[in-house]
JSON list of C-alpha atoms in Angstrom, two decimals:
[
{"chain": "A", "resi": 1008, "resn": "MET", "atom": "CA", "xyz": [0.00, 0.00, 0.00]},
{"chain": "A", "resi": 1009, "resn": "VAL", "atom": "CA", "xyz": [1.38, 3.41, -0.97]},
{"chain": "A", "resi": 1010, "resn": "ASN", "atom": "CA", "xyz": [0.82, 6.39, 1.32]},
{"chain": "A", "resi": 1011, "resn": "GLY", "atom": "CA", "xyz": [0.19, 9.92, 0.05]},
{"chain": "A", "resi": 1012, "resn": "THR", "atom": "CA", "xyz": [3.90, 10.61, -0.55]},
{"chain": "A", "resi": 1013, "resn": "GLY", "atom": "CA", "xyz": [4.27, 7.91, -3.19]},
{"chain": "A", "resi": 1014, "resn": "HIS", "atom": "CA", "xyz": [6.55, 5.76, -1.02]},
{"chain": "A", "resi": 1015, "resn": "LYS", "atom": "CA", "xyz": [5.86, 2.35, 0.39]},
{"chain": "A", "resi": 1016, "resn": "PRO", "atom": "CA", "xyz": [5.73, 2.23, 4.16]},
{"chain": "A", "resi": 1017, "resn": "PRO", "atom": "CA", "xyz": [8.60, 0.26, 5.70]},
{"chain": "A", "resi": 1018, "resn": "ALA", "atom": "CA", "xyz": [7.97, -3.40, 6.35]},
{"chain": "A", "resi": 1019, "resn": "PRO", "atom": "CA", "xyz": [7.95, -4.51, 10.00]},
{"chain": "A", "resi": 1020, "resn": "PHE", "atom": "CA", "xyz": [11.44, -4.91, 11.44]},
{"chain": "A", "resi": 1021, "resn": "ASP", "atom": "CA", "xyz": [13.16, -3.30, 8.39]},
{"chain": "A", "resi": 1022, "resn": "GLU", "atom": "CA", "xyz": [15.37, -1.28, 10.70]},
{"chain": "A", "resi": 1023, "resn": "LEU", "atom": "CA", "xyz": [16.69, -4.48, 12.32]},
{"chain": "A", "resi": 1024, "resn": "ARG", "atom": "CA", "xyz": [18.21, -5.83, 9.09]},
{"chain": "A", "resi": 1025, "resn": "ALA", "atom": "CA", "xyz": [21.99, -5.81, 8.88]},
{"chain": "A", "resi": 1026, "resn": "GLY", "atom": "CA", "xyz": [23.62, -3.63, 6.30]},
{"chain": "A", "resi": 1027, "resn": "PRO", "atom": "CA", "xyz": [22.21, -1.08, 3.87]},
{"chain": "A", "resi": 1028, "resn": "ARG", "atom": "CA", "xyz": [19.10, -1.87, 1.90]},
{"chain": "A", "resi": 1029, "resn": "PRO", "atom": "CA", "xyz": [19.74, -2.23, -1.84]},
{"chain": "A", "resi": 1030, "resn": "SER", "atom": "CA", "xyz": [18.12, 0.25, -4.13]},
{"chain": "A", "resi": 1031, "resn": "GLN", "atom": "CA", "xyz": [16.28, -0.84, -7.27]},
{"chain": "A", "resi": 1032, "resn": "ASN", "atom": "CA", "xyz": [19.36, 0.18, -9.28]},
{"chain": "A", "resi": 1033, "resn": "ASP", "atom": "CA", "xyz": [21.53, -2.27, -7.33]},
{"chain": "A", "resi": 1034, "resn": "ILE", "atom": "CA", "xyz": [19.32, -5.27, -8.06]},
{"chain": "A", "resi": 1035, "resn": "ASN", "atom": "CA", "xyz": [20.56, -6.95, -11.21]},
{"chain": "A", "resi": 1036, "resn": "PRO", "atom": "CA", "xyz": [19.07, -10.17, -12.52]},
{"chain": "A", "resi": 1037, "resn": "VAL", "atom": "CA", "xyz": [21.94, -12.66, -12.40]},
{"chain": "A", "resi": 1038, "resn": "ALA", "atom": "CA", "xyz": [20.83, -15.26, -14.88]},
{"chain": "A", "resi": 1039, "resn": "SER", "atom": "CA", "xyz": [19.93, -14.58, -18.42]},
{"chain": "A", "resi": 1040, "resn": "PRO", "atom": "CA", "xyz": [17.17, -16.88, -19.68]},
{"chain": "A", "resi": 1041, "resn": "VAL", "atom": "CA", "xyz": [19.08, -17.23, -22.94]},
{"chain": "A", "resi": 1042, "resn": "TRP", "atom": "CA", "xyz": [21.87, -19.79, -23.02]},
{"chain": "A", "resi": 1043, "resn": "ASN", "atom": "CA", "xyz": [24.96, -18.70, -24.87]},
{"chain": "A", "resi": 1044, "resn": "ARG", "atom": "CA", "xyz": [27.56, -20.91, -26.50]},
{"chain": "A", "resi": 1045, "resn": "TRP", "atom": "CA", "xyz": [29.83, -20.81, -23.43]},
{"chain": "A", "resi": 1046, "resn": "ASP", "atom": "CA", "xyz": [27.06, -22.11, -21.19]},
{"chain": "A", "resi": 1047, "resn": "TRP", "atom": "CA", "xyz": [26.70, -25.17, -23.39]},
{"chain": "A", "resi": 1048, "resn": "ILE", "atom": "CA", "xyz": [30.46, -25.68, -23.73]},
{"chain": "A", "resi": 1049, "resn": "VAL", "atom": "CA", "xyz": [31.05, -25.42, -19.96]},
{"chain": "A", "resi": 1050, "resn": "LEU", "atom": "CA", "xyz": [28.14, -27.72, -19.17]},
{"chain": "A", "resi": 1051, "resn": "ALA", "atom": "CA", "xyz": [29.31, -30.33, -21.68]},
{"chain": "A", "resi": 1052, "resn": "ALA", "atom": "CA", "xyz": [32.96, -30.13, -20.59]},
{"chain": "A", "resi": 1053, "resn": "VAL", "atom": "CA", "xyz": [32.24, -30.34, -16.87]},
{"chain": "A", "resi": 1054, "resn": "THR", "atom": "CA", "xyz": [29.78, -33.21, -17.38]},
{"chain": "A", "resi": 1055, "resn": "ALA", "atom": "CA", "xyz": [32.27, -35.08, -19.59]},
{"chain": "A", "resi": 1056, "resn": "LEU", "atom": "CA", "xyz": [35.02, -34.60, -16.99]},
{"chain": "A", "resi": 1057, "resn": "ALA", "atom": "CA", "xyz": [32.70, -35.77, -14.22]},
{"chain": "A", "resi": 1058, "resn": "ALA", "atom": "CA", "xyz": [31.74, -38.84, -16.28]},
{"chain": "A", "resi": 1059, "resn": "ALA", "atom": "CA", "xyz": [35.39, -39.70, -16.93]},
{"chain": "A", "resi": 1060, "resn": "LEU", "atom": "CA", "xyz": [36.28, -39.41, -13.25]},
{"chain": "A", "resi": 1061, "resn": "ARG", "atom": "CA", "xyz": [33.26, -41.40, -12.09]},
{"chain": "A", "resi": 1062, "resn": "LEU", "atom": "CA", "xyz": [33.39, -44.17, -14.71]},
{"chain": "A", "resi": 1063, "resn": "TYR", "atom": "CA", "xyz": [37.14, -44.82, -15.02]},
{"chain": "A", "resi": 1064, "resn": "GLN", "atom": "CA", "xyz": [37.86, -48.40, -13.91]},
{"chain": "A", "resi": 1065, "resn": "LEU", "atom": "CA", "xyz": [34.49, -48.49, -12.16]},
{"chain": "A", "resi": 1066, "resn": "GLY", "atom": "CA", "xyz": [34.43, -52.27, -11.73]},
{"chain": "A", "resi": 1067, "resn": "GLU", "atom": "CA", "xyz": [38.05, -52.50, -10.55]},
{"chain": "A", "resi": 1068, "resn": "LEU", "atom": "CA", "xyz": [38.56, -49.60, -8.15]},
{"chain": "A", "resi": 1069, "resn": "PRO", "atom": "CA", "xyz": [38.37, -50.13, -5.23]},
{"chain": "A", "resi": 1070, "resn": "PRO", "atom": "CA", "xyz": [39.31, -53.77, -5.67]},
{"chain": "A", "resi": 1071, "resn": "GLY", "atom": "CA", "xyz": [36.97, -56.45, -4.42]},
{"chain": "A", "resi": 1072, "resn": "PHE", "atom": "CA", "xyz": [33.42, -56.45, -3.22]},
{"chain": "A", "resi": 1073, "resn": "GLN", "atom": "CA", "xyz": [32.98, -54.10, -0.23]},
{"chain": "A", "resi": 1074, "resn": "PHE", "atom": "CA", "xyz": [30.67, -55.14, 2.62]},
{"chain": "A", "resi": 1075, "resn": "ASP", "atom": "CA", "xyz": [28.09, -52.41, 1.96]},
{"chain": "A", "resi": 1076, "resn": "GLU", "atom": "CA", "xyz": [28.04, -53.36, -1.73]},
{"chain": "A", "resi": 1077, "resn": "ALA", "atom": "CA", "xyz": [27.35, -56.95, -0.70]},
{"chain": "A", "resi": 1078, "resn": "PHE", "atom": "CA", "xyz": [24.39, -55.87, 1.44]},
{"chain": "A", "resi": 1079, "resn": "ASN", "atom": "CA", "xyz": [23.13, -53.71, -1.41]},
{"chain": "A", "resi": 1080, "resn": "ALA", "atom": "CA", "xyz": [23.47, -56.62, -3.86]},
{"chain": "A", "resi": 1081, "resn": "ILE", "atom": "CA", "xyz": [21.44, -58.89, -1.58]},
{"chain": "A", "resi": 1082, "resn": "ASP", "atom": "CA", "xyz": [18.77, -56.24, -1.17]},
{"chain": "A", "resi": 1083, "resn": "ALA", "atom": "CA", "xyz": [18.66, -55.47, -4.92]},
{"chain": "A", "resi": 1084, "resn": "LYS", "atom": "CA", "xyz": [18.24, -59.18, -5.70]},
{"chain": "A", "resi": 1085, "resn": "GLN", "atom": "CA", "xyz": [15.36, -59.35, -3.20]},
{"chain": "A", "resi": 1086, "resn": "VAL", "atom": "CA", "xyz": [13.69, -56.39, -4.89]},
{"chain": "A", "resi": 1087, "resn": "LEU", "atom": "CA", "xyz": [14.11, -58.08, -8.27]},
{"chain": "A", "resi": 1088, "resn": "ALA", "atom": "CA", "xyz": [12.53, -61.23, -6.77]},
{"chain": "A", "resi": 1089, "resn": "GLY", "atom": "CA", "xyz": [9.39, -59.22, -5.93]},
{"chain": "A", "resi": 1090, "resn": "HIS", "atom": "CA", "xyz": [9.95, -58.02, -2.36]},
{"chain": "A", "resi": 1091, "resn": "PHE", "atom": "CA", "xyz": [9.29, -54.28, -2.05]},
{"chain": "A", "resi": 1092, "resn": "PRO", "atom": "CA", "xyz": [9.94, -53.13, 1.52]},
{"chain": "A", "resi": 1093, "resn": "LEU", "atom": "CA", "xyz": [9.98, -49.52, 2.69]},
{"chain": "A", "resi": 1094, "resn": "PHE", "atom": "CA", "xyz": [12.97, -50.20, 4.93]},
{"chain": "A", "resi": 1095, "resn": "LEU", "atom": "CA", "xyz": [15.62, -52.91, 4.67]},
{"chain": "A", "resi": 1096, "resn": "PRO", "atom": "CA", "xyz": [15.89, -54.65, 8.06]},
{"chain": "A", "resi": 1097, "resn": "ALA", "atom": "CA", "xyz": [18.87, -56.83, 7.01]},
{"chain": "A", "resi": 1098, "resn": "ASN", "atom": "CA", "xyz": [20.82, -53.73, 6.04]},
{"chain": "A", "resi": 1099, "resn": "GLY", "atom": "CA", "xyz": [20.51, -51.81, 9.30]},
{"chain": "A", "resi": 1100, "resn": "GLY", "atom": "CA", "xyz": [17.00, -50.54, 8.58]},
{"chain": "A", "resi": 1101, "resn": "ARG", "atom": "CA", "xyz": [18.07, -48.46, 5.58]},
{"chain": "A", "resi": 1102, "resn": "GLU", "atom": "CA", "xyz": [15.52, -46.78, 3.38]},
{"chain": "A", "resi": 1103, "resn": "ALA", "atom": "CA", "xyz": [14.85, -48.59, 0.12]},
{"chain": "A", "resi": 1104, "resn": "LEU", "atom": "CA", "xyz": [14.80, -45.90, -2.61]},
{"chain": "A", "resi": 1105, "resn": "TYR", "atom": "CA", "xyz": [18.48, -46.27, -3.45]},
{"chain": "A", "resi": 1106, "resn": "THR", "atom": "CA", "xyz": [18.12, -50.05, -3.48]},
{"chain": "A", "resi": 1107, "resn": "TYR", "atom": "CA", "xyz": [15.25, -49.74, -5.96]},
{"chain": "A", "resi": 1108, "resn": "TRP", "atom": "CA", "xyz": [17.54, -47.65, -8.16]},
{"chain": "A", "resi": 1109, "resn": "GLN", "atom": "CA", "xyz": [20.26, -50.28, -7.90]},
{"chain": "A", "resi": 1110, "resn": "ALA", "atom": "CA", "xyz": [17.73, -53.00, -8.71]},
{"chain": "A", "resi": 1111, "resn": "THR", "atom": "CA", "xyz": [16.64, -51.07, -11.79]},
{"chain": "A", "resi": 1112, "resn": "VAL", "atom": "CA", "xyz": [20.20, -50.81, -13.07]},
{"chain": "A", "resi": 1113, "resn": "GLY", "atom": "CA", "xyz": [20.80, -54.44, -12.03]},
{"chain": "A", "resi": 1114, "resn": "SER", "atom": "CA", "xyz": [17.76, -55.60, -13.98]},
{"chain": "A", "resi": 1115, "resn": "ILE", "atom": "CA", "xyz": [19.38, -54.23, -17.14]},
{"chain": "A", "resi": 1116, "resn": "LEU", "atom": "CA", "xyz": [23.02, -55.20, -16.54]},
{"chain": "A", "resi": 1117, "resn": "GLY", "atom": "CA", "xyz": [22.75, -57.93, -13.92]},
{"chain": "A", "resi": 1118, "resn": "VAL", "atom": "CA", "xyz": [23.47, -57.45, -10.22]},
{"chain": "A", "resi": 1119, "resn": "ASP", "atom": "CA", "xyz": [27.25, -57.33, -9.88]},
{"chain": "A", "resi": 1120, "resn": "VAL", "atom": "CA", "xyz": [29.95, -54.98, -8.65]},
{"chain": "A", "resi": 1121, "resn": "TYR", "atom": "CA", "xyz": [29.91, -52.95, -11.85]},
{"chain": "A", "resi": 1122, "resn": "SER", "atom": "CA", "xyz": [26.15, -52.36, -11.93]},
{"chain": "A", "resi": 1123, "resn": "LEU", "atom": "CA", "xyz": [26.03, -51.51, -8.22]},
{"chain": "A", "resi": 1124, "resn": "ARG", "atom": "CA", "xyz": [28.79, -48.93, -8.64]},
{"chain": "A", "resi": 1125, "resn": "LEU", "atom": "CA", "xyz": [27.33, -47.69, -11.91]},
{"chain": "A", "resi": 1126, "resn": "SER", "atom": "CA", "xyz": [24.07, -46.81, -10.19]},
{"chain": "A", "resi": 1127, "resn": "SER", "atom": "CA", "xyz": [26.01, -44.55, -7.79]},
{"chain": "A", "resi": 1128, "resn": "ALA", "atom": "CA", "xyz": [28.07, -43.07, -10.61]},
{"chain": "A", "resi": 1129, "resn": "LEU", "atom": "CA", "xyz": [24.98, -42.28, -12.67]},
{"chain": "A", "resi": 1130, "resn": "ALA", "atom": "CA", "xyz": [23.22, -40.65, -9.74]},
{"chain": "A", "resi": 1131, "resn": "GLY", "atom": "CA", "xyz": [26.31, -38.53, -9.07]},
{"chain": "A", "resi": 1132, "resn": "LEU", "atom": "CA", "xyz": [26.64, -37.71, -12.76]},
{"chain": "A", "resi": 1133, "resn": "LEU", "atom": "CA", "xyz": [23.05, -36.45, -12.93]},
{"chain": "A", "resi": 1134, "resn": "THR", "atom": "CA", "xyz": [23.80, -33.98, -10.15]},
{"chain": "A", "resi": 1135, "resn": "VAL", "atom": "CA", "xyz": [26.40, -32.19, -12.33]},
{"chain": "A", "resi": 1136, "resn": "PRO", "atom": "CA", "xyz": [23.99, -30.59, -14.83]},
{"chain": "A", "resi": 1137, "resn": "ALA", "atom": "CA", "xyz": [21.47, -30.03, -12.05]},
{"chain": "A", "resi": 1138, "resn": "SER", "atom": "CA", "xyz": [24.14, -28.20, -10.03]},
{"chain": "A", "resi": 1139, "resn": "TYR", "atom": "CA", "xyz": [25.12, -26.15, -13.07]},
{"chain": "A", "resi": 1140, "resn": "LEU", "atom": "CA", "xyz": [21.51, -25.11, -13.60]},
{"chain": "A", "resi": 1141, "resn": "LEU", "atom": "CA", "xyz": [21.32, -23.98, -9.98]},
{"chain": "A", "resi": 1142, "resn": "LEU", "atom": "CA", "xyz": [24.65, -22.16, -10.22]},
{"chain": "A", "resi": 1143, "resn": "ARG", "atom": "CA", "xyz": [23.50, -20.49, -13.41]},
{"chain": "A", "resi": 1144, "resn": "ARG", "atom": "CA", "xyz": [20.53, -19.03, -11.55]},
{"chain": "A", "resi": 1145, "resn": "LEU", "atom": "CA", "xyz": [22.48, -17.94, -8.48]},
{"chain": "A", "resi": 1146, "resn": "LEU", "atom": "CA", "xyz": [25.84, -16.66, -9.75]},
{"chain": "A", "resi": 1147, "resn": "THR", "atom": "CA", "xyz": [27.20, -14.21, -12.27]},
{"chain": "A", "resi": 1148, "resn": "GLN", "atom": "CA", "xyz": [28.46, -15.54, -15.56]},
{"chain": "A", "resi": 1149, "resn": "GLN", "atom": "CA", "xyz": [32.17, -15.52, -14.69]},
{"chain": "A", "resi": 1150, "resn": "SER", "atom": "CA", "xyz": [31.81, -17.03, -11.23]},
{"chain": "A", "resi": 1151, "resn": "ARG", "atom": "CA", "xyz": [29.45, -19.81, -12.35]},
{"chain": "A", "resi": 1152, "resn": "TYR", "atom": "CA", "xyz": [32.12, -21.22, -14.68]},
{"chain": "A", "resi": 1153, "resn": "VAL", "atom": "CA", "xyz": [34.64, -21.37, -11.85]},
{"chain": "A", "resi": 1154, "resn": "ALA", "atom": "CA", "xyz": [32.08, -22.79, -9.41]},
{"chain": "A", "resi": 1155, "resn": "ALA", "atom": "CA", "xyz": [31.18, -25.61, -11.83]},
{"chain": "A", "resi": 1156, "resn": "LEU", "atom": "CA", "xyz": [34.68, -27.13, -11.71]},
{"chain": "A", "resi": 1157, "resn": "PRO", "atom": "CA", "xyz": [34.44, -28.97, -8.36]},
{"chain": "A", "resi": 1158, "resn": "ALA", "atom": "CA", "xyz": [31.41, -30.92, -9.65]}
]
């Protein structure tokens, strides 16, 4: 509501905020809705690098079948056999969503070390473009390219 002077009345507790209030001239939309060529190049390069790091020697490193992978394999095989629990009592009461994902990948490739690790690698790989989209909305153009590297 605007009073007779043409100014909005202050919101409650405005004076308690730390720091100066930004003027309308200081507010700059960070993300352009239009993707430029560099956005696509950075997204493709970071995703390719993330895929290479996640998929390199996936079935061999670390060597052997780790104990948690063994529990996950047992649970994934039970899901493929038709058991659909909400929690997995044999695996410390874990929630089952990740096991359903591993069973889905295992139904295509077979339940083994590679498919169990691949399900983790794919989930991690999908977070890279999702993180870039978030960074693109939150950061300026130069800083989003730098921030995408740790992905």
